[in-house]
Amino acid sequence: MSPTSETADGGRRLVIVESPAKAKTIKGYLGPGYVVEASVGHIRDLPNGAAEVPEKYTGEVRRLGVDVEHDFQPIYVVNADKKSQVRKLKELLAESDELYLATDEDREGEAIAWHLQEVLKPKVPVHRMVFHEITKDAIRAAVANPRELNQRMVDAQETRRILDRLYGYEVSPVLWKKVMRGLSAGRVQSVATRLVVERERERIAFRSAEYWDLTGTFSTGRPGDSSDPSSLVARLNSVDGRRVAQGRDFGPDGRLKSDQVLHLDEANARALAAALAESSFSVRSVESKPYRRSPYAPFRTTTLQQEASRKLGFGAKSTMQVAQKLYENGFITYMRTDSTTLSDTAVSAARAQVTQLYGASYLPDKPRTYAGKVKNAQEAHEAIRPSGDRFRTPAETGLRGDQFRLYELIWKRTVASQMKDAVGNSVTVKIGGTSSDGRDAEFSASGKTITFHGFMKAYVEGADDPNAELDDRERRLPQVAEGDALSSEEISVDGHATKPPARYTEASLVKELEEREIGRPSTYASIIGTILDRGYVFKKGTALVPSFLSFAVVNLLETHFGRLVDYDFTAKMEDDLDRIAQGEAQSVPWLRRFYFGEGDDNAGAASSAGNGDGDHLGGLKELVTDLGAIDAKEISSFPVGDGIMLRVGRYGPYVERGEKDAEGHQRADVPEEMAPDELTVEYAEELLAKPSGDFELGADPVSGNQIVAKDGRYGPYVTEILPDGTPKTGKNAVKPRTASLFKSMSLDTVTIDDALKLMSLPRVVGTDAEGVEITAQNGRYGPYLKKGTDSRSLTSEDQLFDITVEEALAIYAQPKQRGRAAAKPPLKELGTDPVSERPVVVKDGRFGPYVTDGETNATLRTDDSVEGITPERGYELLAEKRAKGPAKKTAKKAAKKAPAKKAPAKKATTAKKTAAKKTTAKKAAGAGTTTAAKKTAAKKSSASAAGSAKTDA
């Protein structure tokens, strides 16, 4: 059926998509008989709490939102914030002759379409409309060729949702009881956290090894040019036939893996360099090999996230937000895909641009195809590429900022995928000489020349290692032959130390999860976002650092929930869910085996789950019920060394030596932003040596109560100890006086007099001429004066105690500053933002430090600090803020209008009554409109009035 023939039979078609932006774009491609509306994401889901569960459900069903006793029947409820949208969709459907469900073509999109059908209960024909790019041709083709809902995909997604609910709602409460309230566990998020924790454990156990080698600069003795250099730099390769040890030859314990290599220390390296100073050298061999590099496959979801991280500094979440906007506005194809395949149309478009932009010499004879779909792939779409049958160059899009940069990345990669290989030569030259003490030394140098750049003219992939050499980097060596004499210009000695394994970045964690086949690539961005938001992981630059809290959580899960966080087990669960999607397995038996431990041995990976130490897992329910064996203190305790333990407490991590209340007991808080591998015995000793805990300052001479100084979660403070028996709750409760230390004070120097003065605040300074009291107070944003509702800032904390009433009145005599105060100097300069090309600085704002380029502001996160923030981290925060777009303003109530003249008012009333007879949406139709608008609405049909009502609402 043609999209333009809709009015031939007087029909009206309702098309439902997920987002308003997507609806707006698609609406422009369809005829006037099509109404395109957004569901605004999921309209229905499992309940978020017992309060959302219908009253007829009780017990475990009410807690879980799933009836585990009756084939794991889910209890779905319409989200509270979607009820008005569902009502609107029902009204639009009532006026339609056909319904097109045009949600995304993946499992989640299929599930959204199914939920829409279940909730709307259409009595008209329903079509499933699918497409992977939002262009005029694609949308019209999708309307003309609809399909039925894929129930297998729906079942697989529903099984996944139920599984995740059971996992989260059963395991998370264990964390609340044994570690800390408010924590969460998840099937993939817990495994991702474990990966980050395990890498940090490796760093903690790592012992660095020192090794030395020599670098020689050798000259050919002839003039050189860019194609034939006169000298080359080579590294010592062997001595007397024994290879010189490099970093790869040492294990994580700092020891050599083999005694077959020669380990040079500094003394031996310097002695050898001196012995080679006057030696003669010659070329021993020249080995040349052809070099060929093929283009990279077009982007899929994970490779796009990785490259956007490497090249643009985007986090996974930011990348997906920007890509979503590009897709919804018709610039790229669907961005959640595991396929590297390009359609024939896309291949033709790419090849046409290769010829147009680079010439026919860069175009291969046959189109390139890329196979090898990810094992746990979602339903195949197409690779991420520019949309349409002719690719717009970045300059033609009119895009700006992050959207331009990401589109350019996708465009370059797609075009490059249809270009010729890069070819050239790689050369290895070995140089030998004999030292003055008779030792034979051999140096080696490697070079690479590219004779035809091929696809590299358009695109070169980045690397996770910032020190890695990119593919298009050439290293030219002199043109030498075996036996040529060389002279040494310099023999230098170089010291090195092995480094611990690098922490994961968002890009490398995505890569690791995909290689282990854990979870779905389309969910990796949200998974990383979750472990960051939950405080399990924080960022230092681009590195993902596990918190001490995550060590406790992972320790509990590994010890008592075994294979639920086992990498292979989690990957097998994905296989099982794929089998359900393919119709090769049934959902209910699999869920029963996972939860209750019932069923046959062919139920899938759940049947082989264990607790990691050989015990058989009877089922998740049984496992979370028996918590007696879990020692909360042991789970959250980790040895540091020399009798010092790191413990994760309710209010954060701390180090402790000895037992509480025992003689010699020491305890000190650990900075929450500290990386676990930085907590050495030496640093722990420093923390324990610092004043911490409760420091008695003396007694208050008035009340007799002891005054103590403490180092709290939000900084040092002083407080009084109330006598035993003082009521702490109820209407007669007494709160101890408490006050934060001034910035100029410290626990080491604060005295009883300081404490009493601090706790005397707020201080009455005096009264004004009208008898209104003026007080000096210390607030969140610093010291200030207060007179009634009028507050004025003070310049220093010391003024709180010594400002006089005359000085206070003089301040109040000045007009209150309404505009902005003079700009504060930046706290730190980070460099030039790659997107806006403006200088980025860190400033101190009302709500704390933030980064800004003068256009976009982004508050530093809890894990960031002014001292530790890197330029890359600053750019990333700005990129994330830009991706979110401007903050949505809260809708204000319409201001009351001035009274209208009586005659028009009567007409408006009449209009309202007329409209009321014609539509059930009478209130919405009349709300917030002018008199003229109301008159117009009164004349329209009921359908128009209903549509207008929803638009105005």
XYZ file of C-alpha atoms in Angstrom, residues 176-828:
653
model
C 21.951 -4.588 51.876
C 22.169 -6.942 54.835
C 25.822 -7.863 54.602
C 27.555 -4.823 53.062
C 25.527 -1.609 52.853
C 21.997 -0.392 52.192
C 21.118 0.846 48.726
C 23.470 -1.427 46.778
C 22.405 -3.354 43.710
C 23.432 -6.525 41.921
C 22.803 -7.335 38.286
C 23.441 -10.227 35.943
C 25.875 -8.256 33.763
C 26.716 -5.234 35.929
C 28.111 -7.476 38.689
C 30.296 -9.364 36.217
C 31.514 -6.083 34.692
C 32.375 -4.832 38.186
C 34.239 -8.065 38.873
C 36.374 -7.529 35.754
C 37.403 -4.066 36.974
C 38.090 -5.373 40.493
C 40.166 -8.285 39.215
C 42.322 -5.914 37.178
C 42.919 -3.827 40.315
C 43.824 -6.974 42.256
C 46.421 -7.702 39.591
C 47.799 -4.198 40.016
C 47.951 -4.606 43.794
C 49.790 -7.940 43.499
C 52.106 -6.590 40.796
C 55.803 -6.154 41.615
C 57.808 -3.956 39.303
C 61.121 -5.125 37.839
C 63.935 -2.871 36.675
C 65.852 -3.661 33.519
C 68.346 -1.799 31.344
C 69.352 -1.851 27.714
C 71.329 0.193 25.183
C 70.260 2.374 22.275
C 72.718 3.076 19.487
C 72.631 5.812 16.872
C 74.525 4.622 13.784
C 75.623 6.671 10.764
C 76.107 5.590 7.147
C 78.601 8.402 6.608
C 76.783 9.813 3.589
C 74.368 12.751 3.224
C 70.770 11.814 3.733
C 67.345 13.022 2.678
C 63.713 12.251 3.510
C 63.715 9.048 1.443
C 67.168 7.853 2.526
C 68.170 9.018 6.033
C 71.842 9.211 6.902
C 71.475 7.485 10.271
C 69.273 5.066 12.181
C 68.504 4.305 15.822
C 68.723 0.663 16.925
C 68.142 -1.074 20.241
C 70.449 -3.693 21.751
C 68.984 -7.097 20.896
C 71.529 -9.651 22.175
C 74.916 -10.078 23.832
C 76.982 -13.135 22.934
C 73.888 -14.693 21.400
C 71.683 -14.246 24.481
C 68.670 -12.023 23.961
C 68.551 -8.985 26.238
C 65.551 -9.046 28.566
C 62.649 -6.676 27.832
C 59.497 -5.942 29.811
C 57.610 -8.897 28.326
C 60.166 -11.297 29.839
C 59.126 -10.507 33.430
C 56.165 -11.926 35.266
C 53.780 -9.945 37.498
C 55.952 -10.957 40.472
C 58.898 -9.021 39.043
C 60.892 -12.145 38.203
C 62.174 -13.377 34.871
C 59.988 -15.983 33.229
C 63.057 -17.739 31.751
C 66.770 -17.848 32.528
C 67.554 -18.032 28.812
C 67.545 -14.221 28.487
C 70.175 -11.778 29.744
C 69.004 -9.373 32.460
C 71.123 -6.219 32.404
C 71.236 -4.035 35.494
C 72.442 -0.436 35.427
C 76.063 -1.225 36.250
C 76.407 -3.921 33.589
C 74.611 -1.776 31.001
C 76.938 1.183 31.597
C 79.997 -1.055 31.491
C 78.884 -2.539 28.165
C 78.161 0.909 26.710
C 81.659 2.062 27.676
C 83.181 -1.076 26.117
C 81.332 -0.408 22.851
C 82.215 3.283 22.640
C 85.135 2.781 20.250
C 83.906 -0.350 18.498
C 83.389 -0.767 14.780
C 79.953 -1.841 13.527
C 78.578 -3.343 10.352
C 75.265 -4.447 8.914
C 74.804 -8.163 9.528
C 71.454 -8.648 7.796
C 68.683 -6.769 6.036
C 65.297 -8.471 5.934
C 62.561 -6.894 3.842
C 58.952 -8.094 3.738
C 55.930 -6.774 1.899
C 53.507 -4.841 4.077
C 49.772 -4.975 3.479
C 46.927 -3.723 5.627
C 43.249 -4.125 4.749
C 40.516 -1.661 5.723
C 38.618 -2.023 8.973
C 35.048 -3.277 8.883
C 32.254 -0.690 9.133
C 31.153 0.178 12.650
C 28.914 -1.911 14.828
C 27.799 -0.692 18.266
C 30.839 -1.762 20.270
C 33.496 -0.721 17.758
C 31.833 2.686 17.453
C 31.955 3.107 21.230
C 35.614 2.101 21.308
C 36.700 4.413 18.492
C 34.656 7.351 19.802
C 36.436 6.885 23.120
C 39.897 6.742 21.533
C 39.494 9.487 18.955
C 36.851 11.817 20.409
C 37.144 11.209 24.155
C 33.461 10.197 24.402
C 32.209 7.808 27.054
C 30.054 4.891 25.887
C 26.900 6.581 27.163
C 27.747 9.881 25.475
C 28.491 8.097 22.205
C 25.100 6.389 22.195
C 23.271 9.615 23.074
C 24.855 11.456 20.152
C 24.323 8.484 17.809
C 20.656 8.318 18.845
C 20.166 11.930 17.773
C 21.908 11.298 14.453
C 19.679 8.278 13.804
C 16.427 9.968 14.799
C 17.192 12.914 12.551
C 17.954 10.703 9.556
C 21.748 11.036 9.364
C 22.844 7.467 10.174
C 21.386 3.969 10.237
C 20.268 2.263 13.455
C 23.077 2.467 15.994
C 22.379 -0.690 18.022
C 23.643 -3.443 15.776
C 26.086 -6.341 15.830
C 26.398 -6.530 12.050
C 29.253 -5.294 9.849
C 27.275 -5.903 6.665
C 26.532 -3.082 4.232
C 23.511 -3.187 1.949
C 24.047 -3.103 -1.813
C 22.793 0.472 -1.790
C 25.318 1.486 0.858
C 28.182 -0.259 -0.937
C 27.315 1.594 -4.138
C 27.154 4.910 -2.284
C 30.515 4.297 -0.600
C 32.226 3.235 -3.815
C 30.857 6.278 -5.617
C 32.368 8.562 -2.992
C 35.716 6.762 -3.116
C 35.937 7.511 -6.849
C 34.661 11.050 -6.427
C 36.907 12.039 -3.511
C 40.043 9.912 -3.951
C 40.051 8.740 -7.564
C 39.513 5.420 -9.311
C 42.981 4.171 -8.291
C 41.712 3.829 -4.692
C 38.660 1.749 -5.625
C 38.992 -2.073 -5.557
C 37.698 -4.037 -8.529
C 35.004 -5.757 -6.478
C 32.972 -4.484 -3.535
C 34.333 -5.524 -0.152
C 32.147 -7.693 2.085
C 32.546 -8.118 5.823
C 31.297 -11.266 7.473
C 31.784 -12.536 11.002
C 28.781 -11.444 13.029
C 29.134 -11.436 16.821
C 28.142 -14.771 18.383
C 25.492 -13.380 20.713
C 24.331 -10.925 18.092
C 20.942 -9.352 18.184
C 18.808 -9.606 15.093
C 20.928 -8.414 12.188
C 20.329 -4.928 10.898
C 23.170 -3.386 8.998
C 26.438 -1.787 10.009
C 26.290 1.773 11.333
C 26.724 4.011 8.303
C 25.493 7.290 6.814
C 21.859 6.924 5.782
C 20.459 7.075 2.268
C 21.560 5.889 -1.152
C 23.976 8.807 -1.436
C 26.174 9.636 1.542
C 26.291 13.247 2.626
C 29.811 14.435 3.327
C 30.225 15.907 6.829
C 30.307 19.411 5.336
C 26.954 18.819 3.615
C 25.111 17.800 6.793
C 25.002 21.174 8.514
C 25.809 19.384 11.778
C 27.884 20.972 14.522
C 29.796 19.966 17.635
C 29.643 16.385 18.852
C 27.107 15.308 16.244
C 29.370 16.547 13.453
C 32.418 14.792 14.899
C 30.648 11.453 15.372
C 29.031 11.598 11.943
C 32.423 12.356 10.410
C 33.909 9.337 12.183
C 31.140 7.054 10.881
C 31.327 8.500 7.374
C 35.105 8.110 7.138
C 35.018 4.532 8.416
C 32.244 3.553 5.988
C 33.921 5.066 2.940
C 37.315 3.622 3.916
C 35.777 0.142 4.193
C 35.318 0.145 0.393
C 38.847 1.294 -0.498
C 41.965 -0.597 -1.545
C 44.525 -2.076 0.840
C 47.486 -0.023 2.013
C 50.749 -1.583 0.794
C 54.430 -1.031 1.430
C 57.484 -2.705 2.932
C 58.671 -3.536 6.426
C 62.419 -3.796 6.974
C 64.513 -5.213 9.839
C 68.211 -4.298 9.984
C 70.597 -6.041 12.377
C 73.881 -4.343 13.281
C 76.799 -6.044 15.045
C 80.029 -5.091 16.769
C 82.529 -6.413 19.286
C 83.197 -4.630 22.574
C 86.669 -3.890 23.892
C 86.302 -6.793 26.372
C 85.453 -9.247 23.577
C 81.664 -9.464 23.884
C 79.571 -9.615 20.744
C 76.692 -7.089 20.697
C 73.892 -7.074 18.168
C 71.469 -4.195 17.682
C 68.180 -4.270 15.768
C 66.112 -1.589 14.031
C 62.738 -1.906 12.318
C 61.316 0.341 9.646
C 58.165 0.629 7.602
C 57.423 2.478 4.401
C 54.006 2.790 2.802
C 54.108 2.959 -0.987
C 50.316 3.186 -1.460
C 48.182 4.452 1.409
C 44.905 3.057 0.097
C 42.144 3.300 2.707
C 44.490 5.122 5.089
C 43.878 8.240 3.038
C 40.404 8.246 4.568
C 40.679 6.566 7.948
C 43.129 5.091 10.481
C 41.910 3.268 13.574
C 42.992 4.470 17.018
C 44.600 2.414 19.781
C 43.764 1.858 23.455
C 47.438 2.201 24.350
C 48.361 5.904 24.012
C 51.964 4.886 23.297
C 51.048 2.496 20.499
C 52.057 3.347 16.954
C 49.173 3.865 14.544
C 48.954 1.973 11.258
C 49.796 4.920 9.021
C 53.022 5.830 10.842
C 56.117 5.366 8.695
C 59.652 4.696 9.983
C 62.203 5.123 7.215
C 65.627 3.482 7.542
C 68.742 4.224 5.466
C 69.219 2.131 2.361
C 71.925 -0.275 3.539
C 73.128 -3.727 2.543
C 74.661 -6.628 4.409
C 78.324 -5.936 5.177
C 78.056 -2.124 5.041
C 80.206 -0.413 7.664
C 78.494 1.910 10.125
C 79.932 4.238 12.739
C 78.353 4.744 16.130
C 77.455 8.338 16.867
C 76.190 7.534 20.347
C 75.622 4.520 22.595
C 73.200 5.495 25.344
C 72.049 3.587 28.421
C 68.307 3.333 29.087
C 66.621 2.218 32.288
C 63.109 0.798 32.345
C 60.635 -0.578 34.849
C 57.814 -2.970 34.157
C 54.360 -1.511 34.586
C 51.250 -3.079 36.102
C 48.454 -4.037 33.724
C 46.588 -0.947 32.579
C 43.206 -0.270 34.126
C 40.203 -0.645 31.907
C 38.864 2.360 30.073
C 35.288 2.425 28.856
C 36.552 1.398 25.420
C 38.690 -1.503 26.633
C 35.978 -2.732 29.044
C 33.465 -2.804 26.186
C 35.992 -4.769 24.141
C 36.603 -7.210 27.003
C 32.900 -7.831 27.612
C 32.320 -8.462 23.928
C 35.292 -10.821 23.604
C 34.046 -12.812 26.600
C 30.527 -12.810 25.065
C 29.023 -11.382 28.230
C 25.751 -9.497 27.908
C 24.456 -7.735 24.817
C 26.640 -5.151 23.101
C 23.679 -2.785 22.874
C 23.504 -2.633 26.692
C 27.193 -2.021 27.447
C 26.807 1.760 27.633
C 24.032 1.497 30.236
C 25.964 -1.179 32.167
C 29.028 1.060 32.454
C 26.779 3.962 33.405
C 25.205 1.858 36.156
C 28.464 0.777 37.805
C 29.669 4.385 37.712
C 26.422 5.738 39.183
C 26.320 3.068 41.895
C 29.785 4.038 43.128
C 31.305 0.670 42.284
C 33.674 2.336 39.841
C 34.958 5.884 39.420
C 37.120 7.581 36.847
C 40.662 8.865 36.997
C 41.138 10.478 33.634
C 39.718 7.859 31.301
C 40.676 4.902 33.538
C 37.960 2.985 35.411
C 39.003 2.551 39.040
C 37.090 0.217 41.379
C 36.057 1.620 44.744
C 36.779 -0.201 47.984
C 33.028 -0.785 48.176
C 33.150 -2.799 44.951
C 35.860 -5.014 46.480
C 33.457 -5.946 49.288
C 30.563 -6.548 46.900
C 32.601 -8.695 44.504
C 34.129 -10.607 47.422
C 30.654 -11.539 48.671
C 29.389 -12.502 45.223
C 32.463 -14.602 44.389
C 32.439 -16.399 47.720
C 28.741 -17.097 48.150
C 27.126 -16.772 44.733
C 29.821 -18.491 42.728
C 29.026 -18.867 39.107
C 26.419 -16.122 39.106
C 29.448 -13.888 38.533
C 31.419 -16.501 36.605
C 32.367 -15.261 33.144
C 31.663 -18.519 31.296
C 28.391 -19.078 33.138
C 27.179 -15.575 32.273
C 28.134 -16.078 28.618
C 26.247 -19.408 28.560
C 23.149 -17.671 29.864
C 23.315 -15.392 26.811
C 23.481 -18.506 24.632
C 20.399 -19.873 26.361
C 18.485 -16.642 25.841
C 19.458 -16.730 22.171
C 18.151 -20.301 21.937
C 14.834 -19.111 23.367
C 14.739 -16.331 20.742
C 15.352 -18.931 18.029
C 12.662 -21.243 19.333
C 15.176 -23.923 20.359
C 14.427 -23.659 24.098
C 11.429 -22.809 26.250
C 11.379 -19.928 28.683
C 9.474 -21.320 31.672
C 11.477 -24.560 32.189
C 14.703 -22.574 31.954
C 13.560 -19.980 34.499
C 12.313 -22.736 36.814
C 15.690 -24.458 36.745
C 17.514 -21.191 37.372
C 15.292 -20.102 40.252
C 14.146 -23.325 41.925
C 16.770 -25.798 40.716
C 14.065 -28.001 39.225
C 13.822 -29.608 35.775
C 16.087 -31.723 33.622
C 19.771 -31.275 32.940
C 19.100 -29.832 29.498
C 17.597 -26.653 30.886
C 20.698 -24.729 29.961
C 23.512 -22.989 31.784
C 21.416 -22.427 34.896
C 21.532 -26.130 35.650
C 25.310 -26.034 36.010
C 25.474 -23.041 38.321
C 27.483 -23.553 41.481
C 28.945 -21.429 44.225
C 32.471 -21.592 42.863
C 33.883 -24.008 45.435
C 32.316 -27.227 44.199
C 28.982 -27.147 46.016
C 25.938 -27.665 43.840
C 23.541 -24.763 43.472
C 20.013 -26.013 44.032
C 18.545 -22.740 42.766
C 18.799 -19.003 43.283
C 15.947 -18.954 45.795
C 17.631 -21.466 48.075
C 20.947 -19.690 47.810
C 19.634 -16.279 48.916
C 17.587 -17.812 51.727
C 20.516 -19.373 53.611
C 22.667 -16.390 54.609
C 23.983 -17.750 57.897
C 27.399 -18.616 56.465
C 28.064 -15.041 55.304
C 30.235 -13.161 57.798
C 29.598 -9.474 57.053
C 32.833 -8.301 58.683
C 34.960 -10.886 56.908
C 33.412 -10.067 53.530
C 34.324 -6.400 53.924
C 37.847 -6.874 55.328
C 41.074 -6.996 53.318
C 44.621 -7.342 54.678
C 46.989 -4.487 53.878
C 50.033 -5.833 55.730
C 51.813 -5.546 59.101
C 48.593 -6.324 60.943
C 46.624 -3.546 59.226
C 43.206 -4.338 57.759
C 41.213 -2.326 55.233
C 37.529 -2.474 56.091
C 34.528 -1.202 54.154
C 32.144 0.301 56.659
C 28.719 1.837 56.502
C 30.173 5.321 56.106
C 33.106 4.465 53.899
C 36.466 2.646 53.921
C 38.892 2.768 56.832
C 42.082 1.086 57.999
C 42.314 -0.574 61.373
C 44.982 -2.210 63.489
C 43.989 -4.395 66.419
C 40.560 -5.193 67.755
C 38.068 -2.522 68.742
C 38.185 -1.556 72.458
C 41.505 -3.393 72.785
C 44.701 -1.691 73.907
C 46.676 -0.257 71.010
C 43.675 -0.206 68.703
C 44.060 2.279 65.821
C 41.625 3.357 63.168
C 41.656 5.958 60.394
C 39.372 6.810 57.499
C 40.634 6.204 53.966
C 39.871 8.830 51.296
C 37.038 7.438 49.178
C 38.627 8.757 45.998
C 41.816 6.738 46.605
C 42.583 3.976 44.122
C 42.887 0.627 45.950
C 46.337 -0.112 44.505
C 47.615 3.103 46.113
C 46.844 1.875 49.629
C 50.254 0.576 50.641
C 51.413 -0.383 54.120
C 53.422 2.832 54.275
C 50.425 5.008 53.405
C 48.205 3.114 55.847
C 50.788 3.794 58.584
C 50.644 7.495 57.726
C 46.863 7.494 58.016
C 46.985 5.728 61.370
C 49.601 8.179 62.637
C 47.391 11.156 61.863
C 44.948 12.428 64.491
C 41.637 10.679 63.952
C 38.673 9.442 65.875
C 37.318 11.373 68.887
C 39.714 13.894 70.436
C 38.644 15.139 73.806
C 39.176 18.875 74.016
C 37.828 19.397 77.510
C 34.582 20.126 79.324
C 32.160 22.952 78.653
C 32.405 25.113 81.822
C 28.677 25.878 81.630
C 27.075 22.486 80.874
C 29.886 20.232 82.003
C 29.525 18.163 78.826
C 32.671 16.855 77.194
C 33.610 18.551 73.924
C 35.246 16.400 71.248
C 36.679 16.973 67.775
C 35.990 14.458 65.030
C 36.890 13.876 61.422
C 33.571 13.240 59.744
C 32.474 12.238 56.316
C 32.006 15.889 55.345
C 35.080 17.242 57.078
C 36.330 17.927 60.625
C 33.886 19.208 63.233
C 33.376 19.638 66.979
C 30.459 18.396 69.042
C 29.401 17.802 72.631
C 28.808 14.432 74.290
C 25.406 14.457 75.977
C 24.962 12.636 79.306
C 23.635 9.090 79.346
C 19.877 8.964 79.387
C 19.417 12.108 77.309
C 16.423 11.456 75.023
C 17.544 11.196 71.396
C 14.139 10.710 69.788
C 10.626 11.977 70.321
C 9.338 15.444 71.104
C 11.738 15.802 74.059
C 14.801 14.805 72.022
C 17.944 16.837 72.605
C 20.449 17.305 69.829
C 24.106 17.891 70.643
C 25.592 21.198 69.564
C 27.779 20.659 66.498
C 29.843 22.957 64.298
C 32.248 22.502 61.391
C 35.809 23.717 61.753
C 36.816 26.821 59.846
C 38.985 26.336 56.794
C 41.892 27.821 58.764
C 41.533 25.213 61.551
C 42.622 21.587 61.798
C 42.105 18.689 64.189
C 45.748 19.032 65.224
C 45.374 22.582 66.487
C 41.735 23.142 67.469
C 41.267 23.992 71.166
C 38.395 23.890 73.629
C 38.030 27.654 73.314
C 37.822 27.370 69.507
C 35.200 24.671 69.866
C 33.029 26.671 72.258
C 33.188 29.721 69.981
C 32.231 27.619 66.944
C 29.291 26.056 68.761
C 28.090 29.480 69.910
C 27.121 30.329 66.341
C 24.895 31.839 65.119
C 25.968 34.963 67.042
C 23.685 37.917 67.683
C 25.559 40.996 66.451
C 22.911 43.546 67.512
C 19.776 45.232 66.199
C 19.034 47.919 63.670
C 17.179 51.170 64.313
C 13.826 49.356 64.060
C 14.845 46.654 66.518
C 15.332 43.893 63.944
C 17.989 41.427 65.107
C 21.161 40.954 63.059
C 22.965 37.616 63.357
C 26.279 36.285 62.026
C 26.032 32.747 60.680
C 28.158 30.178 58.864
C 26.348 28.569 55.958
C 26.865 26.232 53.051
C 28.279 28.995 50.895
C 30.339 30.700 53.573
C 29.874 33.261 56.378
C 27.041 35.788 56.170
C 24.850 38.242 58.060
C 21.117 37.825 58.364
C 18.514 40.458 59.208
C 14.993 39.160 58.804
C 14.985 37.732 55.261
C 17.878 39.918 54.074
C 21.244 38.113 53.928
C 24.639 39.664 53.147
C 27.905 37.785 52.602
C 30.965 38.311 54.784
C 34.488 38.192 53.413
C 36.025 35.856 56.031
C 35.003 33.346 58.672
C 36.815 35.332 61.375
C 34.304 38.171 60.939
C 31.660 35.917 62.470
C 33.168 36.588 65.899
C 34.470 40.137 65.668
C 32.147 42.080 63.354
C 30.432 44.913 65.239
C 26.864 46.136 64.873
C 28.168 49.371 63.314
C 30.108 47.399 60.701
C 27.068 45.214 60.046
C 24.816 48.271 59.596
C 27.366 49.754 57.198
C 27.162 46.587 55.102
C 23.370 46.775 55.087
C 23.566 50.452 54.117
C 25.131 49.417 50.822
C 22.754 48.491 47.995
C 22.384 44.728 47.704
C 24.314 43.305 44.790
C 21.767 41.977 42.339
C 23.994 41.108 39.429
C 26.807 38.654 39.323
C 29.810 39.144 41.505
C 33.174 39.730 39.909
C 34.295 36.580 38.148
C 36.621 34.410 40.167
C 39.890 33.372 38.563
C 39.909 29.777 37.259
C 41.131 27.053 39.587
C 42.884 25.206 36.775
